[in-house]
Short mmCIF file of C-alpha atoms and ligand atoms in Angstrom, two decimals:
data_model
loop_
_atom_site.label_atom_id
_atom_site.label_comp_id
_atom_site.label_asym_id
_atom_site.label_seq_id
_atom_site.Cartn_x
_atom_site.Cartn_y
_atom_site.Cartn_z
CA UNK A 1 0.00 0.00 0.00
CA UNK A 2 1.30 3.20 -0.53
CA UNK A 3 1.36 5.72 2.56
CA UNK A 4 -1.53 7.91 1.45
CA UNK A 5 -3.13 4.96 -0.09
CA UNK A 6 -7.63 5.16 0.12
CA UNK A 7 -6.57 9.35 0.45
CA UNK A 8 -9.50 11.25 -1.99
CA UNK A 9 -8.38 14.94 -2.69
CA UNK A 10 -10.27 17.19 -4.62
CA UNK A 11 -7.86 18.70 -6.48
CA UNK A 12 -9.53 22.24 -6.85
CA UNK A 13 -5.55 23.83 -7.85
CA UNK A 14 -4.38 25.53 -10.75
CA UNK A 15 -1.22 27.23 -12.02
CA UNK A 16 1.90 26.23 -9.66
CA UNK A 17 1.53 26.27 -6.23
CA UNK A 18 -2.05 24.19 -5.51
CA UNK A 19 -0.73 21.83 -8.04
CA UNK A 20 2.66 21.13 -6.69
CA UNK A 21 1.16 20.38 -3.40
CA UNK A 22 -1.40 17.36 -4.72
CA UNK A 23 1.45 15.91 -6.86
CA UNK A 24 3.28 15.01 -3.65
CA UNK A 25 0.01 13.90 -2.28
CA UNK A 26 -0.69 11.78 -5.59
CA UNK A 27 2.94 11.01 -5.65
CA UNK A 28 2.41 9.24 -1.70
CA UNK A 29 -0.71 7.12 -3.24
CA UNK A 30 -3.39 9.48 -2.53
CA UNK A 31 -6.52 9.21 -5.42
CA UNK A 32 -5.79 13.06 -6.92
CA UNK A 33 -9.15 14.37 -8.56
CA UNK A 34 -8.33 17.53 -10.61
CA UNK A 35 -11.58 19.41 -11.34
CA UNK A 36 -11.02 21.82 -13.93
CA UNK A 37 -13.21 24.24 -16.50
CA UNK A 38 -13.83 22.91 -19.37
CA UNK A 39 -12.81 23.76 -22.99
CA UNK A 40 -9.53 24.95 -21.29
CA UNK A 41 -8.78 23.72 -18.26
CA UNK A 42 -6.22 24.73 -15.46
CA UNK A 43 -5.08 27.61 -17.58
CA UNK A 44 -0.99 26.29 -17.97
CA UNK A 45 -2.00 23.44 -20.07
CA UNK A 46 -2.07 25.88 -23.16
CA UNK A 47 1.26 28.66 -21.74
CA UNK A 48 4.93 27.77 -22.75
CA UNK A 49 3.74 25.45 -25.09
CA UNK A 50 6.54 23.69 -26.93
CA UNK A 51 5.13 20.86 -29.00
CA UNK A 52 1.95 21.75 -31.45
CA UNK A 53 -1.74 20.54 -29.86
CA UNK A 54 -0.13 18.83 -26.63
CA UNK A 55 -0.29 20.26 -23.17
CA UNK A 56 2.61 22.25 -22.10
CA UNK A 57 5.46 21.09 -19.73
CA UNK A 58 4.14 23.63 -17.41
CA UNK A 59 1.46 21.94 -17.08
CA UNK A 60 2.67 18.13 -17.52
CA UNK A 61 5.25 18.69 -14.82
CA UNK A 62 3.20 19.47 -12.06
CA UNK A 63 -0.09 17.72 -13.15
CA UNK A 64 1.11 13.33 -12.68
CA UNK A 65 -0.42 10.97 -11.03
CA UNK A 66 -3.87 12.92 -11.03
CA UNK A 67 -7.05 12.37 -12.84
CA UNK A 68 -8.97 14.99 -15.14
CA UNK A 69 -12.52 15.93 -14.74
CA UNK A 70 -13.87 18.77 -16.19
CA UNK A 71 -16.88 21.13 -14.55
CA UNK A 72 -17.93 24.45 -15.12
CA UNK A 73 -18.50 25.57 -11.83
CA UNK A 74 -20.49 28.42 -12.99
CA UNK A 75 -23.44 25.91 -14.15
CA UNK A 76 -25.94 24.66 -11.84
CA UNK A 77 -25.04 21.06 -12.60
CA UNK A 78 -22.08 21.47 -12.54
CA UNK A 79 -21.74 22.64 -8.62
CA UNK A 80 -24.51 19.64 -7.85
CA UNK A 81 -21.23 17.50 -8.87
CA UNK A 82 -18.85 19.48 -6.83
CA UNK A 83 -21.11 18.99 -3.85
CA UNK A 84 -21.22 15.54 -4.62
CA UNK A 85 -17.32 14.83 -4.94
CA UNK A 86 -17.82 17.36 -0.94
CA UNK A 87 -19.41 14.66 0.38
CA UNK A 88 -16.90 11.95 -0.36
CA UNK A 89 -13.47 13.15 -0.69
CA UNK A 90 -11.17 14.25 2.73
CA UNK A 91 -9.21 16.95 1.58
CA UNK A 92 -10.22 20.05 -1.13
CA UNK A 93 -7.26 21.96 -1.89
CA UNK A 94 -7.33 25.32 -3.84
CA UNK A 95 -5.38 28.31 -4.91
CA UNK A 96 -7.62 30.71 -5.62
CA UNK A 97 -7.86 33.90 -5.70
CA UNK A 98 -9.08 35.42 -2.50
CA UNK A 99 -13.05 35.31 -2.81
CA UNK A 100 -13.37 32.86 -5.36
CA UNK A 101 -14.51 29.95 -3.56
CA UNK A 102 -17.11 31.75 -1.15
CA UNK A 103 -18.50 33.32 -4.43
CA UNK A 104 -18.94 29.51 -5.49
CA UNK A 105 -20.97 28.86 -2.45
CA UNK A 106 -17.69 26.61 -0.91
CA UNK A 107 -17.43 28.64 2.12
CA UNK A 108 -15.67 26.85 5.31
CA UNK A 109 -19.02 26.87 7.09
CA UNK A 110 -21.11 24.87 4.31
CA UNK A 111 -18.70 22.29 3.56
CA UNK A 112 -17.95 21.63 7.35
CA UNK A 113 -21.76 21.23 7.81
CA UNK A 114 -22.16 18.77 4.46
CA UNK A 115 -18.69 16.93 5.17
CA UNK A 116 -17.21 17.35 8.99
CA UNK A 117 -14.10 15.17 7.85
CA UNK A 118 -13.19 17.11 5.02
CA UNK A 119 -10.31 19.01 5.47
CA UNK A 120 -9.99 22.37 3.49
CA UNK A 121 -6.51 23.55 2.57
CA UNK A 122 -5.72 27.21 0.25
CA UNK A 123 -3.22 28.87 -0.90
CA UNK A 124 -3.57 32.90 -0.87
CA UNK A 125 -0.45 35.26 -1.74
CA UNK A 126 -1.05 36.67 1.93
CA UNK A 127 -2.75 35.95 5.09
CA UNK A 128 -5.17 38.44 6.75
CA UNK A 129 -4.13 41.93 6.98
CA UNK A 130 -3.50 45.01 3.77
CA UNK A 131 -2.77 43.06 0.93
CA UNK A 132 -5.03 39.88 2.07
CA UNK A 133 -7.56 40.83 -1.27
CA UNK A 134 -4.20 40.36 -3.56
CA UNK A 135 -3.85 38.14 -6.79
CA UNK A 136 -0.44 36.62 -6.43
CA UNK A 137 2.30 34.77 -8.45
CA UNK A 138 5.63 33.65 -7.53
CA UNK A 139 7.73 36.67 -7.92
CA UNK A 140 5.13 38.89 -6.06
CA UNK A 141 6.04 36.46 -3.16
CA UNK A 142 9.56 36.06 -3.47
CA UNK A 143 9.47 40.50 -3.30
CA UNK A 144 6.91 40.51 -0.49
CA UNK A 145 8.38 37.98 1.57
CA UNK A 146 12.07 39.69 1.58
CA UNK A 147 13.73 36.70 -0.47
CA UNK A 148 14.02 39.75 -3.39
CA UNK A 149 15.62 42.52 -0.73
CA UNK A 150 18.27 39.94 0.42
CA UNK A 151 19.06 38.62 -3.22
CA UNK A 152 21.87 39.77 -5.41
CA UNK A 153 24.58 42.15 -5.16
CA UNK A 154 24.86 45.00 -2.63
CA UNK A 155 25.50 47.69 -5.60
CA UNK A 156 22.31 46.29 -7.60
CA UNK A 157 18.66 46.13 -7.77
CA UNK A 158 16.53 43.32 -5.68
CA UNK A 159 16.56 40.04 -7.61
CA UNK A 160 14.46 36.67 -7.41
CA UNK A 161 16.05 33.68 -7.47
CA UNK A 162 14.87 30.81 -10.05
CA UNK A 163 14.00 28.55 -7.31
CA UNK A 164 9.94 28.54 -7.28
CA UNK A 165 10.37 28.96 -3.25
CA UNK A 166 6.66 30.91 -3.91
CA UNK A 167 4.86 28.79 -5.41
CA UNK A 168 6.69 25.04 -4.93
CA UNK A 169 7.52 26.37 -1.72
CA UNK A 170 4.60 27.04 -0.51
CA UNK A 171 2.56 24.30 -2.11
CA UNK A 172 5.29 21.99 0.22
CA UNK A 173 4.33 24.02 2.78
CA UNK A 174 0.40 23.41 2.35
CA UNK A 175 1.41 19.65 1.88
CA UNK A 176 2.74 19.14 5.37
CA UNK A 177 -0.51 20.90 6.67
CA UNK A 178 -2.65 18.71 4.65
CA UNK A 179 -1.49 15.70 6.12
CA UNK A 180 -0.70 16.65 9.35
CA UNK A 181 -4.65 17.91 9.69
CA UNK A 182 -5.05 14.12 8.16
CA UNK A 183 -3.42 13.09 11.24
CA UNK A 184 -5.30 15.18 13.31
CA UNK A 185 -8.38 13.86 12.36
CA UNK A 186 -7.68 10.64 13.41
CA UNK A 187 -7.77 11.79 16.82
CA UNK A 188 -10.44 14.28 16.61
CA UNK A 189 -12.83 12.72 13.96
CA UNK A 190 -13.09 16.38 12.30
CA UNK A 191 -11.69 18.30 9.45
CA UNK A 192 -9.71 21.73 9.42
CA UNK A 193 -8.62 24.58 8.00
CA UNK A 194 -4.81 24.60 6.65
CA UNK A 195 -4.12 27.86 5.13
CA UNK A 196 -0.37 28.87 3.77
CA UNK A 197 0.34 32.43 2.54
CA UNK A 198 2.80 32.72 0.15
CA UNK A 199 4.36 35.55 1.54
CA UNK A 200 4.52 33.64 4.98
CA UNK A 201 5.74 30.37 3.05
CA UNK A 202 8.96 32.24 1.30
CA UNK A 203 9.69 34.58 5.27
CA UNK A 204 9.63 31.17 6.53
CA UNK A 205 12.60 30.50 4.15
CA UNK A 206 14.56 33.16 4.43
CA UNK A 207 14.49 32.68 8.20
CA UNK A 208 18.15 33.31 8.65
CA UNK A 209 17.52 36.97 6.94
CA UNK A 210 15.40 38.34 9.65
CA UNK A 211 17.99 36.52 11.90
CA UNK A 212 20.84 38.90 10.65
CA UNK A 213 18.40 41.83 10.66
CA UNK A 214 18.04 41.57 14.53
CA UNK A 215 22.06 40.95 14.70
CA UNK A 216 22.22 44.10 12.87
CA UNK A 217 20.86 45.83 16.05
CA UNK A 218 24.34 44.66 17.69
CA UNK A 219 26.72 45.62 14.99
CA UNK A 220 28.04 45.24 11.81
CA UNK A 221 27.72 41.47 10.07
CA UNK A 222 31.07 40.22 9.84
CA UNK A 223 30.74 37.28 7.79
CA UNK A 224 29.62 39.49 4.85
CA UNK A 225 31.83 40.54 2.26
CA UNK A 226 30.61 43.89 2.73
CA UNK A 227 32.35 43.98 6.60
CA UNK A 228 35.53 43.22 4.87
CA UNK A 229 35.22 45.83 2.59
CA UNK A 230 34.82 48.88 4.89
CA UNK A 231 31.40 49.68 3.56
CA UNK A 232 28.90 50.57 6.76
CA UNK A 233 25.90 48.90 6.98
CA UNK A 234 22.75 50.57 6.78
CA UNK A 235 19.49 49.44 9.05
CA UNK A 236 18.22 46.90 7.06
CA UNK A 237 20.02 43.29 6.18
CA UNK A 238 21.67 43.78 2.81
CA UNK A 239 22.12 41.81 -0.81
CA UNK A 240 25.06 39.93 0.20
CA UNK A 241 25.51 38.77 -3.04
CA UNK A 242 26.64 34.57 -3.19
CA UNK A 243 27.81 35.02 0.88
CA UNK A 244 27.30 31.82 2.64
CA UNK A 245 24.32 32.37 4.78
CA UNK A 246 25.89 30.75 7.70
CA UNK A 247 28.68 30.75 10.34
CA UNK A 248 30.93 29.29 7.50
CA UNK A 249 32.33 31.85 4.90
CA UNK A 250 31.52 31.02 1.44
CA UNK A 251 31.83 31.76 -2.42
CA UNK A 252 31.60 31.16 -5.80
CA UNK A 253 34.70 30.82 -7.32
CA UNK A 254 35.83 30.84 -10.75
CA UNK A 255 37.22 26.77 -12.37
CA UNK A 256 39.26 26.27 -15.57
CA UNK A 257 36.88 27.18 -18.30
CA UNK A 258 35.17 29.91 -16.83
CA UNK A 259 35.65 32.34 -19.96
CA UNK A 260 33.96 30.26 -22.06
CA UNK A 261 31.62 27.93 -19.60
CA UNK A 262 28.52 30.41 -17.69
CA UNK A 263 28.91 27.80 -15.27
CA UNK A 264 32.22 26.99 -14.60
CA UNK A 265 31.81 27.52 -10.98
CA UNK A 266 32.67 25.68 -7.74
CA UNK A 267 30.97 27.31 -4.34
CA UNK A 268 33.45 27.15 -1.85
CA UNK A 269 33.14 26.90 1.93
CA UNK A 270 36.36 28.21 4.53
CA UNK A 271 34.83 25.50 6.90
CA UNK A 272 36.74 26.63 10.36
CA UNK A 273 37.56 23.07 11.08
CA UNK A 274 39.19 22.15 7.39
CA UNK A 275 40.89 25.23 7.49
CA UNK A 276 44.44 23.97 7.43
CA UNK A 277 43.56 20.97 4.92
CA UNK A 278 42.44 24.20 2.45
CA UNK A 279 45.73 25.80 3.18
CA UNK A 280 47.74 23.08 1.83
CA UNK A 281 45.58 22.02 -1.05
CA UNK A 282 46.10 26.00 -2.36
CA UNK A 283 49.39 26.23 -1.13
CA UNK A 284 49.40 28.58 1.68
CA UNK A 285 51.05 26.17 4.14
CA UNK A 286 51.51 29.26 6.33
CA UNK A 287 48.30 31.06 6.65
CA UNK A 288 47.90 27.82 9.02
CA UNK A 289 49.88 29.60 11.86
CA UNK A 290 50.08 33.69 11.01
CA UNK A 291 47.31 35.12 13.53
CA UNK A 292 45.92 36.95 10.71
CA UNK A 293 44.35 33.64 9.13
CA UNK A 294 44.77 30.84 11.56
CA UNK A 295 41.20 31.02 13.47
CA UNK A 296 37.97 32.36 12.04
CA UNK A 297 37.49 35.94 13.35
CA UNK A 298 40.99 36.93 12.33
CA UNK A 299 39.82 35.51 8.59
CA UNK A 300 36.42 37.68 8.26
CA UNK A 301 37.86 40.86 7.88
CA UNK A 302 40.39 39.53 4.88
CA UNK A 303 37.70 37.00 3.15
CA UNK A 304 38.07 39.14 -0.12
CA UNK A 305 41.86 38.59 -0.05
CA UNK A 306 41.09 34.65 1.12
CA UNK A 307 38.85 33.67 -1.91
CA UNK A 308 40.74 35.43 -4.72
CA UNK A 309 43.69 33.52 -3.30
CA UNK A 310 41.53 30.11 -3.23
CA UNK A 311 40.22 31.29 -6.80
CA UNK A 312 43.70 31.13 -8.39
CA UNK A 313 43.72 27.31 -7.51
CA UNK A 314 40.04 26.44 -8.41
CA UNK A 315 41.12 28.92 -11.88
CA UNK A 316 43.21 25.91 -12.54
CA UNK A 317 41.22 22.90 -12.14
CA UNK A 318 37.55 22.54 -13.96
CA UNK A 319 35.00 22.34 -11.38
CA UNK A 320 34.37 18.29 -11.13
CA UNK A 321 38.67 18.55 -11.14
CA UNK A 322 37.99 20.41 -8.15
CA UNK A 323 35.46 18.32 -6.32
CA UNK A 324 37.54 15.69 -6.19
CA UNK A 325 40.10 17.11 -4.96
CA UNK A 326 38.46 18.91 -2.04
CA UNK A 327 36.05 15.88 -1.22
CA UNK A 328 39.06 13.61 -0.32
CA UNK A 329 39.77 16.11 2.25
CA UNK A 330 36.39 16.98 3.06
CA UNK A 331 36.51 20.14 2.32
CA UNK A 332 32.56 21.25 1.76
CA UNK A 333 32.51 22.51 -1.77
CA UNK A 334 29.67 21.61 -5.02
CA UNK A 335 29.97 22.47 -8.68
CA UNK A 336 27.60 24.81 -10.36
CA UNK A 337 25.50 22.33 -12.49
CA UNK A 338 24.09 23.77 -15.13
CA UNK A 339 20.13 22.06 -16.14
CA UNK A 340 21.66 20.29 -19.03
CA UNK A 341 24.39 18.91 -16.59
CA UNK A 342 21.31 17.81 -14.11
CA UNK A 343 19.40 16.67 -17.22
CA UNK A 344 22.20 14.11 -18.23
CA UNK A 345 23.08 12.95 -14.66
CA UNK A 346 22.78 9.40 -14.04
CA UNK A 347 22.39 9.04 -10.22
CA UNK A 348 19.71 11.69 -10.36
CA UNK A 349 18.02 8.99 -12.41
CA UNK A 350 18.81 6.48 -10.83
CA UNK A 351 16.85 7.62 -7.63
CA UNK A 352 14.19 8.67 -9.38
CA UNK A 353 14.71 12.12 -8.82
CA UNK A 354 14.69 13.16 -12.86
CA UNK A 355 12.26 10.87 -14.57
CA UNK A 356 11.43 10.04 -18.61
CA UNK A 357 7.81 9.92 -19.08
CA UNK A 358 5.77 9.22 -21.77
CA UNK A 359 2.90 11.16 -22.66
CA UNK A 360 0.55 10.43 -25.69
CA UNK A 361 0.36 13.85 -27.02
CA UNK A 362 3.86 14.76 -26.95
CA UNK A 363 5.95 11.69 -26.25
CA UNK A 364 8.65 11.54 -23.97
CA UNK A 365 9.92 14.32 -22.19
CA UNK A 366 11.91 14.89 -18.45
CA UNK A 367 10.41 15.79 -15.55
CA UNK A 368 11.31 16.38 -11.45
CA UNK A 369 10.20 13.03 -9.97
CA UNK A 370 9.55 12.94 -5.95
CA UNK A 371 12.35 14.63 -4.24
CA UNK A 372 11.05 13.15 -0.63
CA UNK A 373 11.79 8.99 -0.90
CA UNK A 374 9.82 6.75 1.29
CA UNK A 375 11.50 3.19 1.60
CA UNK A 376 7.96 1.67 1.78
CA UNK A 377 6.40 3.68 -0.43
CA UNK A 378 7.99 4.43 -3.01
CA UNK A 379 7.25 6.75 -6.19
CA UNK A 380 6.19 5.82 -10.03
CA UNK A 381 5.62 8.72 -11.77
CA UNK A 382 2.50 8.69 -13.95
CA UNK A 383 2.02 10.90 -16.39
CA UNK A 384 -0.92 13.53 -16.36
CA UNK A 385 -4.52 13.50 -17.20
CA UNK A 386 -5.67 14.82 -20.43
CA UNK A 387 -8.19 17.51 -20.20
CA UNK A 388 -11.65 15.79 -18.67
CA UNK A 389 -9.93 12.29 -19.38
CA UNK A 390 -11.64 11.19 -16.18
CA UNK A 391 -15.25 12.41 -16.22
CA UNK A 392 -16.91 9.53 -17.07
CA UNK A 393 -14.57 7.35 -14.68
CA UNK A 394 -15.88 9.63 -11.64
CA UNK A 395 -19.42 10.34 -12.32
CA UNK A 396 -19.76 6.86 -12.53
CA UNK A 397 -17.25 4.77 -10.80
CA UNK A 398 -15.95 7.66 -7.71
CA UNK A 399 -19.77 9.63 -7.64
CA UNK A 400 -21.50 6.46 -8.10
CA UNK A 401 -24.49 8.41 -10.11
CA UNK A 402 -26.80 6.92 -12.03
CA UNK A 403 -27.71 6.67 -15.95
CA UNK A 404 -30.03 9.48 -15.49
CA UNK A 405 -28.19 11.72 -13.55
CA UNK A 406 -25.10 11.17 -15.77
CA UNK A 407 -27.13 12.07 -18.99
CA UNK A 408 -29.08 15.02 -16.98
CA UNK A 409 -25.34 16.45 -16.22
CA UNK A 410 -24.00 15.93 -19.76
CA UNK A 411 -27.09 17.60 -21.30
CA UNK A 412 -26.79 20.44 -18.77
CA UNK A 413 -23.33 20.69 -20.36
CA UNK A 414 -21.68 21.15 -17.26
CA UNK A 415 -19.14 18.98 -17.93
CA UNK A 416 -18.24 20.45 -21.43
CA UNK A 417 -18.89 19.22 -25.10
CA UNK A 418 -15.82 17.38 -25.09
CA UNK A 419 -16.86 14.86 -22.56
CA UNK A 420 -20.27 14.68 -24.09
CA UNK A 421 -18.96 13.31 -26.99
CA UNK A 422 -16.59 10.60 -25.66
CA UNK A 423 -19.80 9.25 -23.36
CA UNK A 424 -21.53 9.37 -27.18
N1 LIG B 1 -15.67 26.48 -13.94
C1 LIG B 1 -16.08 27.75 -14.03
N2 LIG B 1 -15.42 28.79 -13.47
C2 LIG B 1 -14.30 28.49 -12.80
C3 LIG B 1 -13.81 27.17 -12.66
C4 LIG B 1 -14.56 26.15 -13.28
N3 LIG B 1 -14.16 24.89 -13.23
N4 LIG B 1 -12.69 27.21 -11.93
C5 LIG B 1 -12.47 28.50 -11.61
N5 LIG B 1 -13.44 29.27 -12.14
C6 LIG B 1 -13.60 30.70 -12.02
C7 LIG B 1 -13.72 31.17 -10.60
O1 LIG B 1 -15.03 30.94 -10.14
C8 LIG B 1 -13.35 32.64 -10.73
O2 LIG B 1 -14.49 33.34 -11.14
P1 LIG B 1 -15.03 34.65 -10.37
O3 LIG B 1 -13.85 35.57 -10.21
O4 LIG B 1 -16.07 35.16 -11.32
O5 LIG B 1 -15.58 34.23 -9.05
C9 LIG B 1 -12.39 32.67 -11.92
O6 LIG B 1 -12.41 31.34 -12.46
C10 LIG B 1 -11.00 33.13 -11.69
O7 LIG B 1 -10.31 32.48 -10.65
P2 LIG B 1 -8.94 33.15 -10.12
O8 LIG B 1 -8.34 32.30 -9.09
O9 LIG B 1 -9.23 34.56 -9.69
O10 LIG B 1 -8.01 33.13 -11.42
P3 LIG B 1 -7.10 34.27 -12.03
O11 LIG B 1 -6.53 33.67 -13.26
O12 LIG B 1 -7.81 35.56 -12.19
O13 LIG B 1 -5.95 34.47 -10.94
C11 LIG B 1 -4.12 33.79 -9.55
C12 LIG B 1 -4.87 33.57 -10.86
C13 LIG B 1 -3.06 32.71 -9.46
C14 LIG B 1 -3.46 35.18 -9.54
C15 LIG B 1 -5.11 33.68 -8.37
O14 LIG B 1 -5.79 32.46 -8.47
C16 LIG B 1 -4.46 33.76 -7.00
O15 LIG B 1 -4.07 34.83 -6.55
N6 LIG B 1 -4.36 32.63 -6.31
C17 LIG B 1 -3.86 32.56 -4.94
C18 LIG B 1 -2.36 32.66 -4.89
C19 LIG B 1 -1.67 31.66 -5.75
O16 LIG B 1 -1.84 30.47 -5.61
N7 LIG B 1 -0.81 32.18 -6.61
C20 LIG B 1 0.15 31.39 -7.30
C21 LIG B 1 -0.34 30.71 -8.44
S1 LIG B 1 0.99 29.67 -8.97
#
């Protein structure tokens, strides 16, 4: 059985974040029913597209191991099956905009009274307070959660990063509240409320930001480049450009091919404890013992002068050259991997954590398998639903409904023309 196995989620998600979260839940065996408009659909099947008349790998990659139906919400039969797929799923997760779903009727109140197990999880770009009313996407987020302020370089503008910490990141987030409400139920016999703001979601990850801002309060940041520089802080946490975030200096350093090669790159880490192991590998047998380099605090105020030294070795070994060098004496280093590089990498394969799936439309393409591994159960990645592939499958076989009520829906055309003519 897989963990999440006899799980129903109404999968009421669209764009990135919602969606991210019920992959993992489909991905741990729960039964993932996407509802979705019909004609169109979650609206990423038809942006980025790549290959003619197939959905896009927006959509593909955050869409497996779900089933379709489709439902126009706005029709009268078409809520009647919503209610329906209420009574008997546990968990309805959504990302919509704030409103949407009491506008549909779905308020908190309603669906606790139809279905007290049913657990009710959103996404919003904020939680209650000015902006609460605001549409959101990712790089709204990343700005209003002060990843933005504390990305990049001192001397230039805020930047996002291209990790989705927004939207993935929060749809993780809403995924350990899903199932830790699942848990809770099993106690209490009733169904909650999980609700993740986006803006909360990416603070929560750039904990050790407000960490430094309070430190600021006590004087100047010394681990940050800027400290060694001279340059006075002002009275907010700075870009810090690619400054290890922690006790342990750290940079990206140049490797043999860099003029050619974007990512001929090695981040580097001064760990205090394989200090004098780095001073031999870059020959500086003596910065082991001179009181200006031998123990950290001595170092932070000459880490400029440190890493161009340590850059003139990695400058003459390419970055995997490097790796090995500095992992036989673990010394805490990685290369910069470039997607191609992570595209062709067997171990990530191997565990499953870049997959090859085949999808009838478009063929075969990559995708990010589960990242979280469960020894007893584990992950096959399915490929997604076409658009309403499923109706027929849940009226019938999830809803139970009968001939009539099947026919009285498909008439209504709440379920689309598209569907109508398969059940032809
Ligand atoms: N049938 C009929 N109508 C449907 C439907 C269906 N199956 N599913 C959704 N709709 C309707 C809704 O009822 C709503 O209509 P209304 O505004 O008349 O009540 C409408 O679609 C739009 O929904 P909305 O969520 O506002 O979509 P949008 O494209 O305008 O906004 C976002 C997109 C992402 C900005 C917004 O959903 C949002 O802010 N979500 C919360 C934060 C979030 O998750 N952001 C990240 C996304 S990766």
């Amino acid at each position: 059985m897989k963990a999440l196995e006899g799980v129903k989620i109404l999968d009421f998600t669209h764009v990135q974040s919602g969606p991210t979260c019920t992959q993992l839940l489909a991905w741990f065996g729960a039964d993932v029913i996407k509802v979705e408009r019909p004609g169109t659909g979650d609206i990423t099947r038809g942006q980025l597209c790549d290959v003619p008349d197939a959905d896009s790998l927006y959509f593909t990659m955050l869409n497996h191991n779900k089933r379709s139906i489709t439902l126009d919400t706005k029709n009268p039969k078409g809520m009647e099956v919503l209610w329906e797929m209420v009574k008997i799923c546990d968990v309805m997760v959504e990302n919509f905009a704030p409103g949407v779903l009491d506008r549909m009727g779905l308020t908190w109140a309603k669906v606790h009274e139809v279905n007290p197990r049913m657990i009710v999880a959103s996404v919003k770009g904020f939680g209650p307070g000015p902006y609460e009313d605001c549409k959101v996407y990712e790089n709204v987020a990343q700005c209003a959660g002060g990843a933005a302020s504390t990305t990049g370089f001192r001397d230039g503008v805020p930047l996002v990063t291209g990790a989705q910490i927004g939207d993935s990141g929060t749809g993780l987030h809403l995924a350990l509240g899903i199932v830790t409400a699942l848990y809770h139920r099993t106690h209490s016999g009733l169904g909650q409320k999980v609700d993740c703001a986006m803006q909360d979601g990416v603070l929560n990850l750039c904990r050790v930001k407000l960490r430094d801002q309070q430190r600021l309060g006590h004087g100047p940041l010394k681990e940050y480049s800027q400290f060694g520089e001279g340059l006075p802080f002002g009275d907010a946490v700075p870009r810090a450009g690619n400054d290890s975030g922690g006790g342990q200096p750290g940079r990206i350093l140049k490797c043999k091919g860099w003029e050619t090669d974007p990512n001929a790159y090695i981040y580097f880490i001064t760990q205090a404890p394989v200090w004098e192991k780095i001073c031999d590998v870059i020959g500086e047998p003596t910065w082991k013992t001179d009181p200006d380099y031998a123990k950290p605090p001595a170092r932070l105020p000459r880490l400029n002068e440190i890493f161009a030294r340590i850059e003139q070795w990695t400058m003459s070994k390419t970055k995997f050259e490097a790796m090995d060098i500095l992992n036989e004496y673990d010394i805490p280093c990685g290369p910069i991997l470039s997607m191609k590089e992570i595209a062709e990498e067997k171990s990530l394969r191997d565990t499953g954590t870049v997959v090859e799936v085949d999808h009838p439309k478009r063929g075969k393409y990559l995708s990010v398998g589960n990242p979280i591994k469960l020894s007893n159960s584990p992950t096959e990645v399915k490929r997604s639903p076409l658009l309403g592939e499923h109706t027929d499958e849940v009226l019938r076989d999830v809803l139970k409904l009968d001939e009539a009520r099947i026919a009285a829906i498909l008439d209504s055309g709440a379920t689309g023309a598209l569907t109508r003519t398969a059940a032809e």
